[in-house]
Short mmCIF file of C-alpha atoms in Angstrom, two decimals:
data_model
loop_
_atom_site.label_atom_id
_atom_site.label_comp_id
_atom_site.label_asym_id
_atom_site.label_seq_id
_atom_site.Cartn_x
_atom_site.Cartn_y
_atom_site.Cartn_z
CA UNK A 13 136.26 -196.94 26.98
CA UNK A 14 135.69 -194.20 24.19
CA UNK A 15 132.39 -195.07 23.51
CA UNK A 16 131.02 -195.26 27.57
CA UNK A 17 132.73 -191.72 27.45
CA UNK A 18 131.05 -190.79 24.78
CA UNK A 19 127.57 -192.05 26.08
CA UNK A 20 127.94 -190.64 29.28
CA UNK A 21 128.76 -186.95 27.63
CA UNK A 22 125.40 -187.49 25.86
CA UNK A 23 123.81 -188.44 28.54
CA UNK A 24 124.99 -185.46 30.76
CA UNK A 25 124.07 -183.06 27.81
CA UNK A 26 121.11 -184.35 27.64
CA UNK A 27 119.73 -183.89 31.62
CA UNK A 28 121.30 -181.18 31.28
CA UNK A 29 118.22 -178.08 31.18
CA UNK A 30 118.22 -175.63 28.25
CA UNK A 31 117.71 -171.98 29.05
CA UNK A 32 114.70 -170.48 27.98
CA UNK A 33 114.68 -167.30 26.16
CA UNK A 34 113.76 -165.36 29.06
CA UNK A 35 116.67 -166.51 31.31
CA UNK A 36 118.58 -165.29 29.00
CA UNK A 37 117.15 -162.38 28.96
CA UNK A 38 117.25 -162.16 32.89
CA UNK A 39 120.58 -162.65 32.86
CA UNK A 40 121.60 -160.70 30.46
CA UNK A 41 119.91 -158.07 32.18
CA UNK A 42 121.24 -158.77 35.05
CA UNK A 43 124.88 -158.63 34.17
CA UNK A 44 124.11 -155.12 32.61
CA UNK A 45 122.44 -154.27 35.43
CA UNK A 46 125.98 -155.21 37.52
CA UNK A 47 128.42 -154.36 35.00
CA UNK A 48 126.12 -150.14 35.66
CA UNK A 49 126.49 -150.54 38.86
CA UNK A 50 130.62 -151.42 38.68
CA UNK A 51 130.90 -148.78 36.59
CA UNK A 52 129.01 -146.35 38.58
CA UNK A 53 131.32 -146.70 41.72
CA UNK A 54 134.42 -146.92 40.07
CA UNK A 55 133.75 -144.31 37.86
CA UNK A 56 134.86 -141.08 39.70
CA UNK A 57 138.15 -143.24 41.52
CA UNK A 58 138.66 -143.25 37.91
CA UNK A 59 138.62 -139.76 36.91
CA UNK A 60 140.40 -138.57 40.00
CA UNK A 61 143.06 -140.73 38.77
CA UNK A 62 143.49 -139.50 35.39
CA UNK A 63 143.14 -135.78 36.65
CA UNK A 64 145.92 -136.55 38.81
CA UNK A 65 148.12 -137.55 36.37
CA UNK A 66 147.25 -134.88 34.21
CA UNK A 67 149.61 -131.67 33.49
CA UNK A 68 148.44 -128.67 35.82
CA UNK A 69 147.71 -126.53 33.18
CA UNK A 70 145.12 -129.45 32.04
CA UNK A 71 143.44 -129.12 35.57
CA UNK A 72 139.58 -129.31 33.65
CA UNK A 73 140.27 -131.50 30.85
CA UNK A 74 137.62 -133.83 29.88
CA UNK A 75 139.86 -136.22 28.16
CA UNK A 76 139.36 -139.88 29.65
CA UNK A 77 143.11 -140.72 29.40
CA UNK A 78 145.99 -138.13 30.56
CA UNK A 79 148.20 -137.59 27.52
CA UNK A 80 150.67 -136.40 28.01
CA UNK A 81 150.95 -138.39 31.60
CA UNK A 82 152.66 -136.25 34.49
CA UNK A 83 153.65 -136.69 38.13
CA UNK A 84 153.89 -132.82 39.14
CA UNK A 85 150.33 -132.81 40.41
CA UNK A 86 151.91 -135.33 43.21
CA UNK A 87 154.82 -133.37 43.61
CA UNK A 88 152.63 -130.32 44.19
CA UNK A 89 150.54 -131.89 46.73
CA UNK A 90 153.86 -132.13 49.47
CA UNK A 91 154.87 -128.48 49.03
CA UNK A 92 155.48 -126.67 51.85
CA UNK A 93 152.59 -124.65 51.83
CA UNK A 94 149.75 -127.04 51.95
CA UNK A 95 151.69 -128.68 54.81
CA UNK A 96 150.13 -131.94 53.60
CA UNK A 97 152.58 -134.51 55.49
CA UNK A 98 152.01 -133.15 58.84
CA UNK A 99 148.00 -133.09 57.92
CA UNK A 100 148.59 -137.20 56.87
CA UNK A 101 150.59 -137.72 60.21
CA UNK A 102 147.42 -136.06 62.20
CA UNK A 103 144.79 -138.15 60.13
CA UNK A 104 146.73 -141.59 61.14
CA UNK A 105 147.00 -139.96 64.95
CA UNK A 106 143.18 -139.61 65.15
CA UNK A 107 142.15 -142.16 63.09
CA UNK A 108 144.30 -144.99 65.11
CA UNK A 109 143.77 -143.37 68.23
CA UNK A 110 140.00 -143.13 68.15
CA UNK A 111 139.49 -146.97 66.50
CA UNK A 112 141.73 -148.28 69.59
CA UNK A 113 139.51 -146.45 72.17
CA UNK A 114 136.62 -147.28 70.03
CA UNK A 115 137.46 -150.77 70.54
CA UNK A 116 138.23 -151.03 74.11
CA UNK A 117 135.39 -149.13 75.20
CA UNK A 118 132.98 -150.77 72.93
CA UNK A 119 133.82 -154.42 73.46
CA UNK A 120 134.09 -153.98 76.86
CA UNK A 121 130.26 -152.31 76.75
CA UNK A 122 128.75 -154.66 74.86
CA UNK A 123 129.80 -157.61 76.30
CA UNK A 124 128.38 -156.44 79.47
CA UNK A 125 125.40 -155.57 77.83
CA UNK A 126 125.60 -159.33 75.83
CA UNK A 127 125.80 -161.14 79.05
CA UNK A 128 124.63 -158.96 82.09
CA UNK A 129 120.89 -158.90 83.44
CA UNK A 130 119.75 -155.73 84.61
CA UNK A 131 116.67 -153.36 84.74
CA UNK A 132 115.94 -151.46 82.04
CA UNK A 133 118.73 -153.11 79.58
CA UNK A 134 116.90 -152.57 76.43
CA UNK A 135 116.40 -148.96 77.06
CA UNK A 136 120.10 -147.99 77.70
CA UNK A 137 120.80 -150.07 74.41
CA UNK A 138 117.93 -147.12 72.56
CA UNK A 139 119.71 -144.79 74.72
CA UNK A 140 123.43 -145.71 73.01
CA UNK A 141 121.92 -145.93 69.71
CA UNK A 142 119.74 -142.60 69.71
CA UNK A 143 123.19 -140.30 70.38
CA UNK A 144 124.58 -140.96 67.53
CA UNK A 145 121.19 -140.31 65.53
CA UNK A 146 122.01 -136.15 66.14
CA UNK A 147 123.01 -134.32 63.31
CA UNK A 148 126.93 -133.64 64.15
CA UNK A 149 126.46 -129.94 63.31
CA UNK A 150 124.24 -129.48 66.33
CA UNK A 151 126.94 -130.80 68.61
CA UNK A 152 129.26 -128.40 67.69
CA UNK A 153 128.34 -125.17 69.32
CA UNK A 154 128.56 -127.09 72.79
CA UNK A 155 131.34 -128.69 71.96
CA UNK A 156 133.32 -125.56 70.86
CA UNK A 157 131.98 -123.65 73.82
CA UNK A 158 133.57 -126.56 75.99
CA UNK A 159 136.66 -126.56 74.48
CA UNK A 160 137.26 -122.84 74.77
CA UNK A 161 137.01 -123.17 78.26
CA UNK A 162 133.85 -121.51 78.58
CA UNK A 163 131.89 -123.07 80.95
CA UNK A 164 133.20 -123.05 84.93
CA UNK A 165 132.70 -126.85 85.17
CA UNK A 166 135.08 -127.40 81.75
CA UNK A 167 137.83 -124.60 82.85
CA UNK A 168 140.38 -126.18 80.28
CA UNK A 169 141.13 -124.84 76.74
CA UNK A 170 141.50 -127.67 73.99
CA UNK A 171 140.78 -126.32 70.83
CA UNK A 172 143.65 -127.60 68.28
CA UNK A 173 144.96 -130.08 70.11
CA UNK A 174 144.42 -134.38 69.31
CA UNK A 175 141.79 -134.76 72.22
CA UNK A 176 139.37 -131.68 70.56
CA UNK A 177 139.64 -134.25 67.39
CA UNK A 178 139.41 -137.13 69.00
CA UNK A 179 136.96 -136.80 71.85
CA UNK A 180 133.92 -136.12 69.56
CA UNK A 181 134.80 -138.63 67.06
CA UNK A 182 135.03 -141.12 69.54
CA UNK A 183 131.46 -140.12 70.63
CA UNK A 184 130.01 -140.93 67.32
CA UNK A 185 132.05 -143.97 66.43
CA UNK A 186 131.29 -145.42 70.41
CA UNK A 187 127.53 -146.13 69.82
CA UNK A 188 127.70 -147.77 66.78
CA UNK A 189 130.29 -150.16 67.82
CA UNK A 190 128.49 -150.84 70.59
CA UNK A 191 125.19 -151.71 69.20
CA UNK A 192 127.38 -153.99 66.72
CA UNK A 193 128.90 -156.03 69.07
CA UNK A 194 126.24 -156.52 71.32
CA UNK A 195 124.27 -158.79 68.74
CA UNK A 196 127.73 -160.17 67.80
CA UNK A 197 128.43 -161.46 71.52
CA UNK A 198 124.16 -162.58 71.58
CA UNK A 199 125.07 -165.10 69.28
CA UNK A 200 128.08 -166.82 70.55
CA UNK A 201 126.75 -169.97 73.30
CA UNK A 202 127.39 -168.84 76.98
CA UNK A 203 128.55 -172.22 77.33
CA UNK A 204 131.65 -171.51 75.65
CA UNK A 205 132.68 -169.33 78.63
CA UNK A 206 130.88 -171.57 81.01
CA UNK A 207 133.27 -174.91 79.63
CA UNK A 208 136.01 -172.80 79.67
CA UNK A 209 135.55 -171.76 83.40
CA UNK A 210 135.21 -175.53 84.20
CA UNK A 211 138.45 -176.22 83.03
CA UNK A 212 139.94 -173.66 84.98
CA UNK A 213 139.84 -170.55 83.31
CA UNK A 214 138.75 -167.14 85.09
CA UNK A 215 135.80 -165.11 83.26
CA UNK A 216 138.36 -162.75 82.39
CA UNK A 217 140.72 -165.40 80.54
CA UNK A 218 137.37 -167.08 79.54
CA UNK A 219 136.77 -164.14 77.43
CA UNK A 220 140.46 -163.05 76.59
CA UNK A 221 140.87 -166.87 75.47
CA UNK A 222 137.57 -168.19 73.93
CA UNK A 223 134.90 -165.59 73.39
CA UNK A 224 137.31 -162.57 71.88
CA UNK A 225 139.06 -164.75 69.07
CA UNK A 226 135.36 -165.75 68.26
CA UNK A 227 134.13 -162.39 67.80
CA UNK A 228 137.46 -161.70 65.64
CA UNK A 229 135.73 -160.95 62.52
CA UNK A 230 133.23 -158.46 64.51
CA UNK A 231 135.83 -156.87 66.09
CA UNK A 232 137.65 -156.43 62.57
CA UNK A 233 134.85 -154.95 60.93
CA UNK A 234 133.86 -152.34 63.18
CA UNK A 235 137.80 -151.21 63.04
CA UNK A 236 137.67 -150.71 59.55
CA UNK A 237 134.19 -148.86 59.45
CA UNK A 238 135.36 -146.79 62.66
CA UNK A 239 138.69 -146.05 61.13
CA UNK A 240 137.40 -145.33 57.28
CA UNK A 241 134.85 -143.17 59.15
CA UNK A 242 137.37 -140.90 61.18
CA UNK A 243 139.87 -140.73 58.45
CA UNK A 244 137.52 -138.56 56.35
CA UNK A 245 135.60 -136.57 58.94
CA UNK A 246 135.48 -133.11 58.30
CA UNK A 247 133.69 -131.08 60.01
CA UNK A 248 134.61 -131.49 63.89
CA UNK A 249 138.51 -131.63 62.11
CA UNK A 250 137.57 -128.28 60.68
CA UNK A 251 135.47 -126.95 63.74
CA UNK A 252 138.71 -128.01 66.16
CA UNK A 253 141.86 -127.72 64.53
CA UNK A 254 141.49 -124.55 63.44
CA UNK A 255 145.93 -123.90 63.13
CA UNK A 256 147.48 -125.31 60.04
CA UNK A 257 149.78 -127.76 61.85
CA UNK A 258 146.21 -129.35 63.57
CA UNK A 259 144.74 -129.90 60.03
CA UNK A 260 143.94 -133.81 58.98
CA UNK A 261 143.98 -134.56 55.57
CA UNK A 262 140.83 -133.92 54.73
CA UNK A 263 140.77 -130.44 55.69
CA UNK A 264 144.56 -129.89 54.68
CA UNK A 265 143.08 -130.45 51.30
CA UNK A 266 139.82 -127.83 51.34
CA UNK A 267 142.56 -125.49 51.57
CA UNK A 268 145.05 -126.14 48.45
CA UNK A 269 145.84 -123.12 46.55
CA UNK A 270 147.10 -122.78 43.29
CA UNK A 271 149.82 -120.88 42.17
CA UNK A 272 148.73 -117.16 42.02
CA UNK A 273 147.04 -118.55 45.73
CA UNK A 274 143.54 -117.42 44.16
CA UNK A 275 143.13 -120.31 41.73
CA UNK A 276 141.50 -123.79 42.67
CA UNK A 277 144.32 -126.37 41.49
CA UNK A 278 141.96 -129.48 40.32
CA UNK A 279 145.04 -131.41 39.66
CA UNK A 280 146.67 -130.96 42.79
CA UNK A 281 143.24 -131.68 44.39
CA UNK A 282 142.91 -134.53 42.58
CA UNK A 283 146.14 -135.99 43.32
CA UNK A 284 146.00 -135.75 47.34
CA UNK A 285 142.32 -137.91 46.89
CA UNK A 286 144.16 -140.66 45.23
CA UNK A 287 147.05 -140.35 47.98
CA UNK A 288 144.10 -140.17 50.96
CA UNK A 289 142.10 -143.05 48.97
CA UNK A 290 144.24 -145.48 48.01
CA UNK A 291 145.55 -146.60 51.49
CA UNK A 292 142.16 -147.29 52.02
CA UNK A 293 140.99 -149.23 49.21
CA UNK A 294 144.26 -152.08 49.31
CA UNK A 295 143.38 -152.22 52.90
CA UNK A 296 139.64 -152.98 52.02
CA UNK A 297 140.79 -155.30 49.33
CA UNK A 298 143.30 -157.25 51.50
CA UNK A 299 140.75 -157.57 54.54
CA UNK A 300 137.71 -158.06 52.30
CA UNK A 301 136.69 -161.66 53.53
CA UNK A 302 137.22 -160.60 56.89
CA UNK A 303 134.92 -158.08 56.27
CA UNK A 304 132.30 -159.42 54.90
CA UNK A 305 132.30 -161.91 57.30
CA UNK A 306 132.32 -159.59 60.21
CA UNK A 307 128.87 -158.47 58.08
CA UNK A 308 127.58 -161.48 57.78
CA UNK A 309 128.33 -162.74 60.54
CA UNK A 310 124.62 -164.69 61.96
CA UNK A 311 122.95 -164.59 58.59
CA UNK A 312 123.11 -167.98 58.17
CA UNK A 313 122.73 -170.54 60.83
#
């Protein structure tokens, strides 16, 4: 028994290919070539984490471990002058609320533009896809003029409420969605809906039933993208909700002050990033496979 293991280890070694020198050398490479890349993205998560736990007074440090270690730069972060839990409570009001209309809208639109057969189809698809190509900053001047109630067609004043944050988000997240789940519903059979209808089913529960759990991982994706998107916009937050208690996060923290109120508190700043981030980040991390088979998704047949 020994000695048929023994011969069969040999024999394995022996088919077994050696590497050359310059596959080792490739790989080699190309392990330092990953290991750069790592390192390159986790990099600043990892000095806004350290800075964060810093003392305030060590704000610009260059140290790459905090010693001593201190919480107060969290502590600061929640004072009542940066008003930073009401500016977390709008961020998850907008965020959510613009993913879920996101959603409906965009599933809804690009099924019909999956299935349907109409003139001119591929055009309104360039059509959906060209809006959001527009530099946001060039929308904003209409859109504040709008929501000041300036024009006699648009008599309504919205500026700092959730629909001036909202509205134009949604506008921007919409097309993208759209374009996204159009060549995810191409792909899955139209026979699916067609069996499904045989057995009884309505087109409506034919796509409620069959076609909607398929496109789960679709779906899934463009939530997280829309949502991560949303959740750090700045600059239609900053255009919109102009009044402290309309501030998101993001904005809430462009205006931290220090102590004197004239200082820039790095600490402080640091510490709402890791607060704003890291939400985001375990939710990546627990959804990943989801995600990257939402990305995937039609790559390989």
């Amino acid at each position: 028994m020994s000695a048929d293991t023994t011969t069969a280890t040999e024999v394995s070694t022996l088919a077994r290919p050696r590497r050359s020198a310059k596959e080792w050398i490739a790989r080699i490479a190309l392990i330092i070539g990953m290991a750069a890349i790592v390192a390159y993205c986790v990099l600043p998560f990892y000095w806004m984490l350290v800075s964060s736990l810093r003392l305030p007074s060590m704000g610009r440090s260059t140290d790459f471990l905090p010693i001593p270690m201190s919480v107060e730069n969290f502590s600061a972060v929640f004072a009542a002058q940066n008003n930073f839990g009401r500016a977390l409570l709008n961020s998850v009001i907008v965020s959510t609320t613009t993913t879920i209309l996101t959603l409906v809208l965009g599933i809804l639109g690009s099924y019909a533009l999956a299935r349907l057969r109409f003139v001119f189809k591929g055009i309104v698809l360039a059509i959906i896809i060209s809006t959001s190509m527009f530099p946001g900053v060039t929308l904003l001047i209409p859109l504040l003029k709008m929501f000041t109630g300036r024009y006699n067609w648009f008599p309504w004043s919205w500026m700092n409420t959730y629909q001036a944050l909202i509205l134009p988000s949604l506008s921007f997240a919409l097309p993208l969605c759209v374009w996204n789940l159009t060549a995810f519903f191409r792909q899955l059979p139209v026979e699916l809906e067609q069996a499904a209808m045989v057995d009884g089913c309505t087109p409506g529960q034919a796509f409620r039933k069959v076609i909607l759990p398929l496109a789960a991982p679709g779906v899934f994706t463009t939530a997280i993208i829309t949502f991560i998107a949303v959740w750090n916009e700045y600059l239609i937050a900053l255009t919109f909700g102009q009044k402290t208690e309309m501030n998101t996060a993001a904005v809430a923290i462009s205006k931290f002050t220090g102590v004197t109120g004239y200082d820039t508190p790095y600490g402080t700043i640091m510490a709402a990033g890791v607060i704003v981030t890291v939400p985001l980040v375990i939710v990546v991390l627990i959804f990943q496979r989801r995600i990257v088979a939402g990305l995937t998704a039609g790559g390989v047949k």
